[in-house]
């Protein structure tokens, strides 16, 4: 983290930070969002994710390319994931209105949806839609959420522990690919 902070300080003085802001704003414009992001808001989000350990920074990677890739990834992954097929919310009329207005959701709209999510529907989305084609990952995740030890899950499925962890990682990857991170925190509540 110290090395990352040092590189950020250098980027502010050498002009890289300004070019990232231009890249960030240009990228955001591609999505035609009605919500206007503050300049540097996505860059700050990358910084926070590195600080929280969600993104790993390796010193041997070109810092400018690393930041550009993370900005691009964060915009794509965090903002563009909510699709109309996730209709498991209590107030369908309001959700539809939000979707019709801008096809994507700003922070307030996303918070509204998270607060009003139908957890039963979320379980259906995860197990019946996202993980429907991967029975192994589906079963492992369901057992893991019920706090069954990995060793026991592996024995039940006649898998090695390594294969069981692999199935759990696949499940997480598929879910994260389809749902925004705010929903991931609610998975344990949903089951």
GROMACS .gro file of C-alpha atoms in nm:
model
  191
    1UNK     CA    1   0.000   0.000   0.000
    2UNK     CA    2   0.288   0.238   0.079
    3UNK     CA    3   0.430   0.185  -0.268
    4UNK     CA    4   0.088   0.244  -0.423
    5UNK     CA    5   0.051   0.571  -0.228
    6UNK     CA    6   0.397   0.680  -0.340
    7UNK     CA    7   0.310   0.609  -0.704
    8UNK     CA    8  -0.014   0.807  -0.665
    9UNK     CA    9   0.178   1.107  -0.528
   10UNK     CA   10   0.415   1.088  -0.824
   11UNK     CA   11   0.119   1.065  -1.064
   12UNK     CA   12  -0.030   1.384  -0.921
   13UNK     CA   13   0.293   1.577  -0.978
   14UNK     CA   14   0.388   1.430  -1.319
   15UNK     CA   15   0.046   1.483  -1.483
   16UNK     CA   16  -0.065   1.119  -1.505
   17UNK     CA   17  -0.348   1.187  -1.261
   18UNK     CA   18  -0.493   1.453  -1.493
   19UNK     CA   19  -0.482   1.212  -1.788
   20UNK     CA   20  -0.665   0.949  -1.577
   21UNK     CA   21  -0.938   1.202  -1.499
   22UNK     CA   22  -0.979   1.273  -1.871
   23UNK     CA   23  -0.991   0.897  -1.940
   24UNK     CA   24  -1.239   0.842  -1.655
   25UNK     CA   25  -1.475   1.116  -1.775
   26UNK     CA   26  -1.451   1.005  -2.138
   27UNK     CA   27  -1.528   0.647  -2.036
   28UNK     CA   28  -1.825   0.755  -1.823
   29UNK     CA   29  -1.968   0.956  -2.114
   30UNK     CA   30  -1.980   0.634  -2.319
   31UNK     CA   31  -2.245   0.501  -2.082
   32UNK     CA   32  -2.474   0.807  -2.120
   33UNK     CA   33  -2.537   0.822  -1.746
   34UNK     CA   34  -2.777   1.081  -1.614
   35UNK     CA   35  -2.583   1.076  -1.286
   36UNK     CA   36  -2.281   1.306  -1.311
   37UNK     CA   37  -1.975   1.169  -1.137
   38UNK     CA   38  -1.732   1.407  -0.972
   39UNK     CA   39  -1.395   1.423  -1.145
   40UNK     CA   40  -1.171   1.162  -0.986
   41UNK     CA   41  -1.457   0.975  -0.816
   42UNK     CA   42  -1.376   0.647  -0.993
   43UNK     CA   43  -1.003   0.696  -0.930
   44UNK     CA   44  -1.080   0.738  -0.559
   45UNK     CA   45  -1.284   0.418  -0.574
   46UNK     CA   46  -0.983   0.233  -0.721
   47UNK     CA   47  -0.766   0.375  -0.441
   48UNK     CA   48  -1.019   0.257  -0.179
   49UNK     CA   49  -1.032  -0.093  -0.330
   50UNK     CA   50  -0.652  -0.119  -0.322
   51UNK     CA   51  -0.657   0.003   0.039
   52UNK     CA   52  -0.926  -0.255   0.131
   53UNK     CA   53  -0.730  -0.533  -0.041
   54UNK     CA   54  -0.996  -0.594  -0.307
   55UNK     CA   55  -0.749  -0.496  -0.581
   56UNK     CA   56  -0.388  -0.613  -0.563
   57UNK     CA   57  -0.117  -0.377  -0.682
   58UNK     CA   58   0.214  -0.532  -0.787
   59UNK     CA   59   0.513  -0.301  -0.817
   60UNK     CA   60   0.647  -0.466  -1.134
   61UNK     CA   61   0.340  -0.354  -1.335
   62UNK     CA   62   0.342  -0.022  -1.523
   63UNK     CA   63   0.147   0.205  -1.288
   64UNK     CA   64  -0.017   0.413  -1.561
   65UNK     CA   65  -0.146   0.101  -1.741
   66UNK     CA   66  -0.257  -0.049  -1.408
   67UNK     CA   67  -0.464   0.258  -1.320
   68UNK     CA   68  -0.614   0.290  -1.668
   69UNK     CA   69  -0.716  -0.075  -1.664
   70UNK     CA   70  -0.865  -0.046  -1.312
   71UNK     CA   71  -1.064   0.267  -1.402
   72UNK     CA   72  -1.201   0.094  -1.712
   73UNK     CA   73  -1.278  -0.224  -1.518
   74UNK     CA   74  -1.444  -0.044  -1.228
   75UNK     CA   75  -1.669   0.159  -1.456
   76UNK     CA   76  -1.770  -0.151  -1.653
   77UNK     CA   77  -1.812  -0.382  -1.357
   78UNK     CA   78  -1.966  -0.158  -1.094
   79UNK     CA   79  -2.195   0.059  -1.302
   80UNK     CA   80  -2.304  -0.148  -1.598
   81UNK     CA   81  -2.406  -0.474  -1.427
   82UNK     CA   82  -2.763  -0.401  -1.334
   83UNK     CA   83  -2.970  -0.545  -1.613
   84UNK     CA   84  -3.345  -0.549  -1.651
   85UNK     CA   85  -3.361  -0.927  -1.594
   86UNK     CA   86  -3.303  -0.877  -1.220
   87UNK     CA   87  -3.659  -0.784  -1.143
   88UNK     CA   88  -3.678  -0.919  -0.788
   89UNK     CA   89  -3.757  -0.594  -0.614
   90UNK     CA   90  -4.057  -0.499  -0.404
   91UNK     CA   91  -4.152  -0.183  -0.591
   92UNK     CA   92  -4.154  -0.290  -0.955
   93UNK     CA   93  -4.312   0.034  -1.073
   94UNK     CA   94  -4.036   0.253  -0.927
   95UNK     CA   95  -3.766   0.017  -1.052
   96UNK     CA   96  -3.914   0.024  -1.401
   97UNK     CA   97  -3.933   0.404  -1.392
   98UNK     CA   98  -3.565   0.424  -1.295
   99UNK     CA   99  -3.469   0.182  -1.569
  100UNK     CA  100  -3.672   0.366  -1.834
  101UNK     CA  101  -3.525   0.703  -1.736
  102UNK     CA  102  -3.161   0.620  -1.798
  103UNK     CA  103  -3.115   0.246  -1.859
  104UNK     CA  104  -2.856   0.248  -1.578
  105UNK     CA  105  -2.869   0.342  -1.213
  106UNK     CA  106  -2.700   0.619  -1.018
  107UNK     CA  107  -2.589   0.577  -0.655
  108UNK     CA  108  -2.923   0.684  -0.499
  109UNK     CA  109  -3.119   0.454  -0.725
  110UNK     CA  110  -2.885   0.165  -0.652
  111UNK     CA  111  -2.922   0.223  -0.276
  112UNK     CA  112  -3.299   0.225  -0.316
  113UNK     CA  113  -3.289  -0.107  -0.499
  114UNK     CA  114  -3.055  -0.265  -0.242
  115UNK     CA  115  -3.280  -0.158   0.046
  116UNK     CA  116  -3.586  -0.302  -0.128
  117UNK     CA  117  -3.443  -0.624  -0.264
  118UNK     CA  118  -3.655  -0.932  -0.232
  119UNK     CA  119  -3.407  -1.179  -0.080
  120UNK     CA  120  -3.607  -1.485  -0.190
  121UNK     CA  121  -3.591  -1.361  -0.550
  122UNK     CA  122  -3.220  -1.294  -0.509
  123UNK     CA  123  -3.167  -1.658  -0.406
  124UNK     CA  124  -3.356  -1.768  -0.718
  125UNK     CA  125  -3.141  -1.541  -0.936
  126UNK     CA  126  -2.819  -1.682  -0.789
  127UNK     CA  127  -2.903  -2.051  -0.788
  128UNK     CA  128  -3.161  -2.087  -1.067
  129UNK     CA  129  -3.020  -1.840  -1.320
  130UNK     CA  130  -2.655  -1.749  -1.262
  131UNK     CA  131  -2.535  -2.091  -1.139
  132UNK     CA  132  -2.791  -2.305  -1.323
  133UNK     CA  133  -2.530  -2.442  -1.565
  134UNK     CA  134  -2.274  -2.530  -1.295
  135UNK     CA  135  -2.432  -2.782  -1.058
  136UNK     CA  136  -2.108  -2.838  -0.869
  137UNK     CA  137  -2.053  -2.467  -0.796
  138UNK     CA  138  -2.423  -2.432  -0.716
  139UNK     CA  139  -2.418  -2.710  -0.454
  140UNK     CA  140  -2.083  -2.605  -0.302
  141UNK     CA  141  -2.199  -2.245  -0.259
  142UNK     CA  142  -2.529  -2.349  -0.105
  143UNK     CA  143  -2.356  -2.578   0.147
  144UNK     CA  144  -2.084  -2.322   0.221
  145UNK     CA  145  -2.342  -2.051   0.292
  146UNK     CA  146  -2.506  -2.288   0.541
  147UNK     CA  147  -2.163  -2.287   0.711
  148UNK     CA  148  -2.081  -2.647   0.632
  149UNK     CA  149  -1.701  -2.704   0.642
  150UNK     CA  150  -1.526  -2.736   0.306
  151UNK     CA  151  -1.391  -3.078   0.405
  152UNK     CA  152  -1.745  -3.213   0.458
  153UNK     CA  153  -1.870  -3.057   0.133
  154UNK     CA  154  -1.579  -3.223  -0.050
  155UNK     CA  155  -1.663  -3.560   0.106
  156UNK     CA  156  -2.033  -3.527   0.013
  157UNK     CA  157  -1.945  -3.455  -0.351
  158UNK     CA  158  -1.651  -3.698  -0.359
  159UNK     CA  159  -1.419  -3.412  -0.456
  160UNK     CA  160  -1.081  -3.306  -0.325
  161UNK     CA  161  -1.072  -2.995  -0.107
  162UNK     CA  162  -0.887  -2.819  -0.389
  163UNK     CA  163  -1.168  -2.901  -0.635
  164UNK     CA  164  -1.424  -2.782  -0.380
  165UNK     CA  165  -1.247  -2.448  -0.334
  166UNK     CA  166  -1.227  -2.421  -0.713
  167UNK     CA  167  -1.606  -2.470  -0.741
  168UNK     CA  168  -1.659  -2.203  -0.474
  169UNK     CA  169  -1.433  -1.960  -0.664
  170UNK     CA  170  -1.625  -2.033  -0.987
  171UNK     CA  171  -1.953  -1.958  -0.811
  172UNK     CA  172  -1.819  -1.632  -0.673
  173UNK     CA  173  -1.675  -1.532  -1.012
  174UNK     CA  174  -2.004  -1.599  -1.193
  175UNK     CA  175  -2.205  -1.410  -0.932
  176UNK     CA  176  -1.967  -1.112  -0.931
  177UNK     CA  177  -1.981  -1.105  -1.311
  178UNK     CA  178  -2.360  -1.073  -1.301
  179UNK     CA  179  -2.436  -0.876  -0.985
  180UNK     CA  180  -2.290  -0.551  -0.853
  181UNK     CA  181  -2.076  -0.575  -0.538
  182UNK     CA  182  -2.352  -0.428  -0.319
  183UNK     CA  183  -2.557  -0.742  -0.378
  184UNK     CA  184  -2.269  -0.976  -0.298
  185UNK     CA  185  -2.271  -0.856   0.063
  186UNK     CA  186  -2.635  -0.969   0.090
  187UNK     CA  187  -2.584  -1.325  -0.033
  188UNK     CA  188  -2.556  -1.479   0.314
  189UNK     CA  189  -2.878  -1.298   0.415
  190UNK     CA  190  -3.055  -1.430   0.108
  191UNK     CA  191  -3.012  -1.797   0.184
   0.00000   0.00000   0.00000
